[in-house]
Short mmCIF file of C-alpha atoms and ligand atoms in Angstrom, two decimals:
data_model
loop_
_atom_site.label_atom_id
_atom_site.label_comp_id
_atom_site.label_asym_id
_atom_site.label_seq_id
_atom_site.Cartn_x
_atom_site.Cartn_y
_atom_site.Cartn_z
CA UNK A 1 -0.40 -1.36 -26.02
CA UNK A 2 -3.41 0.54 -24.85
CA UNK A 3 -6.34 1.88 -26.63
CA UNK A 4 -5.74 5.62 -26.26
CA UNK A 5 -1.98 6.84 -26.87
CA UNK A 6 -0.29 9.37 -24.53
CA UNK A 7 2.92 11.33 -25.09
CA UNK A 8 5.91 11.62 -23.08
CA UNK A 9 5.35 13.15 -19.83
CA UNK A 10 7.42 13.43 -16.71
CA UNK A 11 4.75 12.42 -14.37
CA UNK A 12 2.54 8.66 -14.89
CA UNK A 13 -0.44 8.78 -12.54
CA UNK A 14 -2.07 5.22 -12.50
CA UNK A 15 -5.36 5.19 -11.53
CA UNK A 16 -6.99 1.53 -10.66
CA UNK A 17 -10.61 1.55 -9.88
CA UNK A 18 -10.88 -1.71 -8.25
CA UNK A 19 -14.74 -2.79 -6.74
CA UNK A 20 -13.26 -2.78 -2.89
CA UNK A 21 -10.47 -0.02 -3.33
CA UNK A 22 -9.37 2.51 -5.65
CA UNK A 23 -5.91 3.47 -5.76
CA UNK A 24 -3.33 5.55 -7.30
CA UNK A 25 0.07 5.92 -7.48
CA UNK A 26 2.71 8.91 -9.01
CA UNK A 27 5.66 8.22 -10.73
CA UNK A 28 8.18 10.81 -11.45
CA UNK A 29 9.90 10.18 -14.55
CA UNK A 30 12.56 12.71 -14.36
CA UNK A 31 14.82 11.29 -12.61
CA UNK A 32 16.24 8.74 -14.55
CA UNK A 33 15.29 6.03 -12.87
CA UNK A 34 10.92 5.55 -12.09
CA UNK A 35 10.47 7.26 -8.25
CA UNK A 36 7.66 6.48 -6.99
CA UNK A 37 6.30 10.02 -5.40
CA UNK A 38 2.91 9.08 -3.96
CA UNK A 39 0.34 5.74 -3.46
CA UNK A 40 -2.73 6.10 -1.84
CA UNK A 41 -6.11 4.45 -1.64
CA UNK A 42 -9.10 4.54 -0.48
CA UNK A 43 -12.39 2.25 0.35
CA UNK A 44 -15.30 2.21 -2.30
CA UNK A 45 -19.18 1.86 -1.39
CA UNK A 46 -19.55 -2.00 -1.30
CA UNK A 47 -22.05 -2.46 -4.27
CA UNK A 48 -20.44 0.42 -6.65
CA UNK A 49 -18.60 -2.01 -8.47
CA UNK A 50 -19.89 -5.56 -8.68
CA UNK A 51 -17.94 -7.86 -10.39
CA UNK A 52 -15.83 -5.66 -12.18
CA UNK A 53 -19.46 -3.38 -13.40
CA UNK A 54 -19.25 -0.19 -12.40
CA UNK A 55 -23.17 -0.16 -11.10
CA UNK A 56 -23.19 3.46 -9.65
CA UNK A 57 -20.41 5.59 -11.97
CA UNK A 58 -21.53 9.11 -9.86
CA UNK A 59 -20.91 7.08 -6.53
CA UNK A 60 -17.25 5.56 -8.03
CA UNK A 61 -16.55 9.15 -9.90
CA UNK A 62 -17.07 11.28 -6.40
CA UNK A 63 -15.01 8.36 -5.00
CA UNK A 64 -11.89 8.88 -7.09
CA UNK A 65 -12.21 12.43 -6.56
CA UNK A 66 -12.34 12.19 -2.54
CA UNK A 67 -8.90 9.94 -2.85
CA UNK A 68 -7.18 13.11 -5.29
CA UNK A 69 -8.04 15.76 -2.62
CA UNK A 70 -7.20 13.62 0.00
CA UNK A 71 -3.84 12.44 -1.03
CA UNK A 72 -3.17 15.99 -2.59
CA UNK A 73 -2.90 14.77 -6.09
CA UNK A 74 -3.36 17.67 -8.15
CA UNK A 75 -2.24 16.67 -11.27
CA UNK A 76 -5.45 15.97 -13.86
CA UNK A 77 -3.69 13.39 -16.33
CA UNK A 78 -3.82 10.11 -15.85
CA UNK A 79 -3.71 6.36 -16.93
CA UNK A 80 -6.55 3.67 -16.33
CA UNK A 81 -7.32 0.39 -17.24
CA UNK A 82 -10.04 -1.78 -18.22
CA UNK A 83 -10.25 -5.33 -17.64
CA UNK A 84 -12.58 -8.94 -17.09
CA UNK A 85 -14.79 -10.59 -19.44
CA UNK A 86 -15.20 -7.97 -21.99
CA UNK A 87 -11.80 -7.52 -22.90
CA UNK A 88 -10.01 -10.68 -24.84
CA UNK A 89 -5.99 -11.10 -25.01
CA UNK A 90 -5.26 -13.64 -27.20
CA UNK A 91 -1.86 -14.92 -28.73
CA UNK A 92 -2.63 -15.47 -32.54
CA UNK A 93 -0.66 -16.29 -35.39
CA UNK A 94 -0.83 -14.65 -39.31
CA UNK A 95 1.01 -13.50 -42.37
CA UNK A 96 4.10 -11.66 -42.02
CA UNK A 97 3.88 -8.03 -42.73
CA UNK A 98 4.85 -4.81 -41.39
CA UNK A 99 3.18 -3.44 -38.21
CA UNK A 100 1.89 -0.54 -40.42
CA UNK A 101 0.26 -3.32 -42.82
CA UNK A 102 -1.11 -5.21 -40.26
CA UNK A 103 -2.64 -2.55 -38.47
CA UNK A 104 -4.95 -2.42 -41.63
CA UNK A 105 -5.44 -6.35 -41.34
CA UNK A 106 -6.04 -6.66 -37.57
CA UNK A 107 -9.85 -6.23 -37.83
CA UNK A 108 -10.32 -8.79 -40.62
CA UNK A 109 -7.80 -11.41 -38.74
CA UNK A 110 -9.36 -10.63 -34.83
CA UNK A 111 -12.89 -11.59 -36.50
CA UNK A 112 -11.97 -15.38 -36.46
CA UNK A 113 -10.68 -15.23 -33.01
CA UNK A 114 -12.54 -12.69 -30.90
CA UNK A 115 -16.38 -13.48 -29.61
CA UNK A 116 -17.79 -10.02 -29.82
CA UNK A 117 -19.24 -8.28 -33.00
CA UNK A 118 -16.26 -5.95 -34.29
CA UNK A 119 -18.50 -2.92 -35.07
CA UNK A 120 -18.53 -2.57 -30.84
CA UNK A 121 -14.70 -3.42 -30.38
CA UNK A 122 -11.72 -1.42 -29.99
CA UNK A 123 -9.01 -3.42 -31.09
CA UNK A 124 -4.54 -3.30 -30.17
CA UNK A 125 -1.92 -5.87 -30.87
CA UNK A 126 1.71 -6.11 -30.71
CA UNK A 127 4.15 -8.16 -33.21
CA UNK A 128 5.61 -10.22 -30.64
CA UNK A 129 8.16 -11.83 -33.00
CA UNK A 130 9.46 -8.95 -34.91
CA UNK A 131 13.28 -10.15 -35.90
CA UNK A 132 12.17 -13.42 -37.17
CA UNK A 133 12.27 -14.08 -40.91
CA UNK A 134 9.31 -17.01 -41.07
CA UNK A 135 5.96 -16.73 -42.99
CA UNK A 136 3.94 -16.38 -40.03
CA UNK A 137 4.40 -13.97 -37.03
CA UNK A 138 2.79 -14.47 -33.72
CA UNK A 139 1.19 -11.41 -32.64
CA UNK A 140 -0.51 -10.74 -29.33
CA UNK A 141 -4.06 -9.55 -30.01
CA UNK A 142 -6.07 -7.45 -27.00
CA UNK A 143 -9.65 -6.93 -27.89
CA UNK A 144 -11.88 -4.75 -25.46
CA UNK A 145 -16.24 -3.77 -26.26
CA UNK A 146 -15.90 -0.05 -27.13
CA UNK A 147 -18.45 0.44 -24.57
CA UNK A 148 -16.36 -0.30 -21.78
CA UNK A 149 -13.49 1.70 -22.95
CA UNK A 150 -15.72 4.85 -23.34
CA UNK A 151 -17.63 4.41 -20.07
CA UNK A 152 -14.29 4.29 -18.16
CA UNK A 153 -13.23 7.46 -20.42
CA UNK A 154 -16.59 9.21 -19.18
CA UNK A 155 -16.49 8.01 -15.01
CA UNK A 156 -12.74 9.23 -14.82
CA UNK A 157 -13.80 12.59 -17.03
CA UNK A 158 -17.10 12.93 -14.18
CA UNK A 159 -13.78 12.41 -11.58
CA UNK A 160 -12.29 15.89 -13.22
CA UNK A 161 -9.40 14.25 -14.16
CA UNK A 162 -8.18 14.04 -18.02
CA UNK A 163 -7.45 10.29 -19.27
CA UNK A 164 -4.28 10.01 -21.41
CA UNK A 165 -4.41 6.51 -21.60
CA UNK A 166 -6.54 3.33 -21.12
CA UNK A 167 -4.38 0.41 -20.18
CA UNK A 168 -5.60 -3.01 -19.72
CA UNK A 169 -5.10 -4.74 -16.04
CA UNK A 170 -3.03 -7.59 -17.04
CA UNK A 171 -0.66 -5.45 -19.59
CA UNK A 172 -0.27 -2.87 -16.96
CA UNK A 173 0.26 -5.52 -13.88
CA UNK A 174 2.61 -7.35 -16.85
CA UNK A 175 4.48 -4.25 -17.01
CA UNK A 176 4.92 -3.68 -13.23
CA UNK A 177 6.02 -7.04 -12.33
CA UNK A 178 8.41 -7.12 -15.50
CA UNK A 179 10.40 -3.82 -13.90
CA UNK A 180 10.10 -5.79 -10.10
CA UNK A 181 10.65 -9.23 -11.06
CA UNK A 182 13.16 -9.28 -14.34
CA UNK A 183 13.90 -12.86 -13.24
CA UNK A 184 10.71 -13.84 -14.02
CA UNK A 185 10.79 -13.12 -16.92
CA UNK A 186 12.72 -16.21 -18.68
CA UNK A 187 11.29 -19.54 -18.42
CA UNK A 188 7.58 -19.93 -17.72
CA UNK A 189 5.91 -18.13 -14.41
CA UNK A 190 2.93 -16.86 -12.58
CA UNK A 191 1.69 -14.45 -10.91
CA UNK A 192 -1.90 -13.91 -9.39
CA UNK A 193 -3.70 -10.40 -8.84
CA UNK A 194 -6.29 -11.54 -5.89
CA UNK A 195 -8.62 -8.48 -5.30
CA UNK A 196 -11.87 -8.02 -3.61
CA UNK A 197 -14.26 -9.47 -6.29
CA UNK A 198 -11.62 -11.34 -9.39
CA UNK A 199 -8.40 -13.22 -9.19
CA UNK A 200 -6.54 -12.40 -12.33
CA UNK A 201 -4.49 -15.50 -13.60
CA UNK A 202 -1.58 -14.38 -16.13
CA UNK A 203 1.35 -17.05 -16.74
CA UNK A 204 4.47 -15.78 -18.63
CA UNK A 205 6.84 -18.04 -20.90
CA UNK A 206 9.64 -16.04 -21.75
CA UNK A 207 8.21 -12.67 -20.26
CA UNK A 208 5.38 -13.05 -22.86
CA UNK A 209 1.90 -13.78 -21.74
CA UNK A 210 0.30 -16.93 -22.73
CA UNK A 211 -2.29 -16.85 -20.47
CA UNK A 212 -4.72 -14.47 -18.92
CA UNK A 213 -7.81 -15.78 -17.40
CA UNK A 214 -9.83 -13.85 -14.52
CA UNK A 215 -11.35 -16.09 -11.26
CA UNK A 216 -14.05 -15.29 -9.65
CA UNK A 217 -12.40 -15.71 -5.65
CA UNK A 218 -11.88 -12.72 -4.12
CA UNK A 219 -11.70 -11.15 -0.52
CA UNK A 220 -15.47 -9.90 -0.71
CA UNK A 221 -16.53 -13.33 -0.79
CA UNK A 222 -13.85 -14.50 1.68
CA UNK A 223 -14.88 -11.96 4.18
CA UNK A 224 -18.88 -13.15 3.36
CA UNK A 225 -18.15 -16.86 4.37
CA UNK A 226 -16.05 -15.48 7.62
CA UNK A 227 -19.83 -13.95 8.62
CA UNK A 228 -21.62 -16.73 7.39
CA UNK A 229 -19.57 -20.12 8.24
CA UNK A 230 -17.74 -18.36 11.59
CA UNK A 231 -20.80 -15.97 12.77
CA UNK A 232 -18.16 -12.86 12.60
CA UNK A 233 -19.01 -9.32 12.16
CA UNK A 234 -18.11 -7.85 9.01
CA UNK A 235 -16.11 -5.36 10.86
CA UNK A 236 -13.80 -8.43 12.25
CA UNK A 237 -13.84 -10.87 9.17
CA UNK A 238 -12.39 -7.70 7.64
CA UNK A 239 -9.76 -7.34 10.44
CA UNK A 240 -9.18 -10.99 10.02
CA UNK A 241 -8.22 -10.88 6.44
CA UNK A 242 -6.09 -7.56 6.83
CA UNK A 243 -3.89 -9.16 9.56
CA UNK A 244 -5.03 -7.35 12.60
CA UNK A 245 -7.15 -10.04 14.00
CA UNK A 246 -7.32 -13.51 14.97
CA UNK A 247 -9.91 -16.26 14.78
CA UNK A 248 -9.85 -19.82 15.99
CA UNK A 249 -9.05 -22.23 13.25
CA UNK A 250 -8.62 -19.72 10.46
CA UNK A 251 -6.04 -21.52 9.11
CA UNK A 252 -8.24 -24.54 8.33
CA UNK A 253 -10.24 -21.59 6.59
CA UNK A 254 -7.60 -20.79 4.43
CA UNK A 255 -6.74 -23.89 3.42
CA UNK A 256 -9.76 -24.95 2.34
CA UNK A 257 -10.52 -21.48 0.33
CA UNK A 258 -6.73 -21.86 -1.51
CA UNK A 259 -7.81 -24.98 -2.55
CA UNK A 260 -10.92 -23.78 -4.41
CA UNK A 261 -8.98 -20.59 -5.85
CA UNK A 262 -6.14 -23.28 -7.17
CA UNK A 263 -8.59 -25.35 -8.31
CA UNK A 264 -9.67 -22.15 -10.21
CA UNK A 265 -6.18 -21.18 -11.59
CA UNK A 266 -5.31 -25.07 -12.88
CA UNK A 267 -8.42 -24.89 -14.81
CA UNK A 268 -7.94 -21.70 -16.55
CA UNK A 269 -4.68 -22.92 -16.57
CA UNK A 270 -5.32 -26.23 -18.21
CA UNK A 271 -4.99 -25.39 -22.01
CA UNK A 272 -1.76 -24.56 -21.30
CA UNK A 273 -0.86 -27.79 -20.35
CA UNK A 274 -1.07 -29.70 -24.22
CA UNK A 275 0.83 -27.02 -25.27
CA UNK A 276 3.57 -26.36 -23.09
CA UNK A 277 3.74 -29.75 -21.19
CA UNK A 278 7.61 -29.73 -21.04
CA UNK A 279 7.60 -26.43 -18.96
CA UNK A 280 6.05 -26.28 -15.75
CA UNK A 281 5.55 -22.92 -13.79
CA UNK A 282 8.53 -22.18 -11.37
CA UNK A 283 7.21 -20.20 -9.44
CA UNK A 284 3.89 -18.00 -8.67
CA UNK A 285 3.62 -14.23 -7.62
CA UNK A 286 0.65 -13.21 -5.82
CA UNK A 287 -0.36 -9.49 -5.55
CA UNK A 288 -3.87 -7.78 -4.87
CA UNK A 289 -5.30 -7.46 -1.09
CA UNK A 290 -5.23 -11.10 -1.10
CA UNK A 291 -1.73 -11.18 -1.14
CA UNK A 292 -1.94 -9.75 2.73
CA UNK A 293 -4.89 -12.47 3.99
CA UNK A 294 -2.77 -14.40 6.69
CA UNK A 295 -1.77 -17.75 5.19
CA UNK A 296 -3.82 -17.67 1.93
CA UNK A 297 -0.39 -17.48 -0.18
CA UNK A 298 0.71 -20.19 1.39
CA UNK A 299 -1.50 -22.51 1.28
CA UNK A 300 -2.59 -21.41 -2.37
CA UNK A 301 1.70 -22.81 -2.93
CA UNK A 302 0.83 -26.00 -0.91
CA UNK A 303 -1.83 -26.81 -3.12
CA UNK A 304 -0.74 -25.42 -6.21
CA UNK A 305 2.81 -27.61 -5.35
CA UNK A 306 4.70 -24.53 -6.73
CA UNK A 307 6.47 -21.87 -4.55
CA UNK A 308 4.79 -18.84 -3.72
CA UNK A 309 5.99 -15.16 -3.48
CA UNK A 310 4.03 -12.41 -2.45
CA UNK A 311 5.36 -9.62 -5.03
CA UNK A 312 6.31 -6.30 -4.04
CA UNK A 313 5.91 -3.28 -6.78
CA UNK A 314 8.71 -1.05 -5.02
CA UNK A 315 11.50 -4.49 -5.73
CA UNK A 316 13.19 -2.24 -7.84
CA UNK A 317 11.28 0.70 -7.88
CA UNK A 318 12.31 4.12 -5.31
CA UNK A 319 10.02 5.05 -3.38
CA UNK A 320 10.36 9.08 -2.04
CA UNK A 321 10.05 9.65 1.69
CA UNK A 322 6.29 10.55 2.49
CA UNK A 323 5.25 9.10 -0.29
CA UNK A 324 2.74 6.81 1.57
CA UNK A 325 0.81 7.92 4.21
CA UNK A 326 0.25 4.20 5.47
CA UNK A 327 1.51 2.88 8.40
CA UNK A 328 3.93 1.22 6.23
CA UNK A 329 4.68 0.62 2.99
CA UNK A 330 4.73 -3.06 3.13
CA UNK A 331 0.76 -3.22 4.30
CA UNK A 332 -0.30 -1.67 0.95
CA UNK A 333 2.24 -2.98 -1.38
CA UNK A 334 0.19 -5.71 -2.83
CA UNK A 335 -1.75 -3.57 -3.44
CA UNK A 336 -0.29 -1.03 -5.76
CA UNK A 337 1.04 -3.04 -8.68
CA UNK A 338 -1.93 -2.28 -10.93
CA UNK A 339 -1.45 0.87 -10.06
CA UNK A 340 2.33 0.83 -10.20
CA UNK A 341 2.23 -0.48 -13.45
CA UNK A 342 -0.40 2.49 -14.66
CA UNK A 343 1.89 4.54 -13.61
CA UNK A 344 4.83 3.62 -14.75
CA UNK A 345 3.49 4.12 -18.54
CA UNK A 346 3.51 7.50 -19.84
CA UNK A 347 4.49 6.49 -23.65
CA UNK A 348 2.98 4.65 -25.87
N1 ATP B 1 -4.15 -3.35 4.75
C1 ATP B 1 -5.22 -3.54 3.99
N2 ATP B 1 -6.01 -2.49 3.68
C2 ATP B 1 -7.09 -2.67 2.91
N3 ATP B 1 -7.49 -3.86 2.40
C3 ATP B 1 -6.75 -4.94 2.68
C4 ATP B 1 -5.58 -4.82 3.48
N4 ATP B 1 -5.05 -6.04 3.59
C5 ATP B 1 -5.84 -6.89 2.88
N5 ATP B 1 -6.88 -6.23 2.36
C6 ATP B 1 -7.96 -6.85 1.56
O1 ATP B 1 -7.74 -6.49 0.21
C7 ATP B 1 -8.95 -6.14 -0.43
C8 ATP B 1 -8.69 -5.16 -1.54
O2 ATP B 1 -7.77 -5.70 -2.46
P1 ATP B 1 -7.56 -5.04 -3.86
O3 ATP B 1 -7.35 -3.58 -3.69
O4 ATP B 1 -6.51 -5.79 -4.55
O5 ATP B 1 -8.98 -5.30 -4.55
P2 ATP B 1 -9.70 -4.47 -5.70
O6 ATP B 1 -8.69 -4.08 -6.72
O7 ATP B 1 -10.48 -3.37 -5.09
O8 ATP B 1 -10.72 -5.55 -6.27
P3 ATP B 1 -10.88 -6.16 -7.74
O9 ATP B 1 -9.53 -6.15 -8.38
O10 ATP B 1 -11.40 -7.54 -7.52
O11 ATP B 1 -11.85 -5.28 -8.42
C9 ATP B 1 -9.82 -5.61 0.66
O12 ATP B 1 -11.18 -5.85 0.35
C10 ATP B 1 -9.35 -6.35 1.91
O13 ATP B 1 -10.14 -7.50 2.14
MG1 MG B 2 -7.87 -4.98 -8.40
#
């Protein structure tokens, strides 16, 4: 699904404009299987993006620009995403009918179950069903304010580059994870995107998502209460979280901030739990920079009771030599599976 189509094309450049980093990645598609032929990020103004609002688009724009001539990406095309409160993914159920039928029905039928007025709304769904015979189908629903799409359209156009597609972030991480992980996908599972300003929550039963919430616990706010609560400089709270530095008691630090981030994730979580009380999650995957914070997975998994794995987008995807210009691959990983996943669609 995404809310402009693409064709087929040999190269998928995902582009992820997070509020702390924006990254891309190249996938070749030639050679059979995805190869991964460049990642690379780079560091956004702090109050560009705010919460997932893009609050200066000429500040993000030269941004994403600066990280193409740096990492030598010439290619213009490119796949983006949209994502937070203004876009709603929602499992729904109606009439059986043909995709081509219900594509006429979809605006009359997302009225009862989406919050915004559907004059502003750009609207995609996929039969999720589509070999069962029953009256009713179950059809995934994703609902996003026009607005949004079309100011992402016009920041990546003021970037020079050409968007083929606009994704959304949890279909795209969805898709990156499902290529990494294929393990996950039978029985019910979780992974979390923590990123600088939003936690993305998405649980999977049977590969399909049932749930995608957004948190608001991210490293920003981690690296504010390392200032605030342990007097350190924003240059070493930021050290801290990355992994290069050390700070008495962090781990009681930790702890206490995976308990308020699982408290998070087993409310948005808690619908779920009438429904689908006989499955329990088997395990969750954590991506995002806050994958890498020393100790935060862990002690998310301690409180959550569930095991933890921090996920790696290159699992099962080949990555070229020099593709990363990191110190190694494993530092940025995390944080590449939005980007991965961007990528790694270049058909509709
Ligand atoms: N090696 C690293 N390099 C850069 N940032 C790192 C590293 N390790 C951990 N981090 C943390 O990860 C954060 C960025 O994570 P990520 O790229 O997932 O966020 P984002 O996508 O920009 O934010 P959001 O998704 O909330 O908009 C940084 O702010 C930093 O605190
Ligand atoms: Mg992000």
């Amino acid at each position: 699904m995404a809310f402009l189509k693409l064709g087929r094309a040999a190269l998928g450049v995902g582009l992820d404009i997070g509020s702390g980093y924006v990254k891309v990645a190249v996938v070749d598609h030639a050679k059979g299987g995805p190869v991964l032929t460049k990642a690379a990020m780079a560091s956004l103004a702090p109050d560009a993006i705010v919460e997932g609002e893009v609050m200066d688009p000429t500040l993000v724009a030269q941004g994403v620009r600066a990280l193409f001539q740096s990492a030598g990406i010439k290619h213009k095309k490119v796949v983006a995403a949209v994502g937070g409160r203004d876009v709603i993914i929602k499992k729904i159920q109606m009439d059986r009918m043909k995709e081509a039928d219900a594509r006429e029905v979809i605006g009359w039928e997302a009225e009862q179950h989406v919050p915004f007025d559907m004059e502003s709304v750009t609207l995609d769904f996929q039969i999720l069903d589509p070999e069962e015979e029953s009256s009713q189908m179950w059809v995934l629903l994703v609902a996003a304010k026009r607005e949004l799409v079309e100011n992402r359209v016009a920041l990546i156009q003021e970037a020079n580059l050409e968007p083929v597609a606009i994704d959304v972030d949890a279909f795209a991480l969805h898709n990156a994870f499902e290529v990494n992980y294929p393990e996950a996908m039978s029985g019910m599972s979780g992974f979390l995107n923590i990123g600088h300003d939003t936690t993305n929550v998405n649980i999977l039963e049977s590969g399909i998502p049932v749930l995608s919430r957004d948190v608001a616990f991210g490293t920003r706010r981690l690296r504010e209460d390392l200032q605030r609560e342990r007097g350190l400089s924003a240059d070493v709270g930021k050290a801290v979280l990355e992994g290069r530095e050390s700070s008495p008691n962090v781990e009681t630090f930790m702890a206490e901030r995976a308990a308020e981030l699982a408290l998070g994730v087993e409310r948005a979580a808690a619908f779920l739990q009438a429904g689908a009380a006989s499955a329990g999650i088997s395990k969750m995957y954590i991506c995002g920079g806050g994958a890498r914070v020393p100790g935060l997975a862990q002690a998310l998994g301690e409180k959550l009771r569930i095991p933890t794995e921090v996920a790696n987008p290159f699992q099962r995807v080949e990555v070229a030599p020099g593709a990363v210009e990191f110190e190694s691959l494993e530092e940025v990983a995390p944080m590449m599976m939005l980007p991965l996943g961007l990528a790694l669609r270049r058909a509709a």
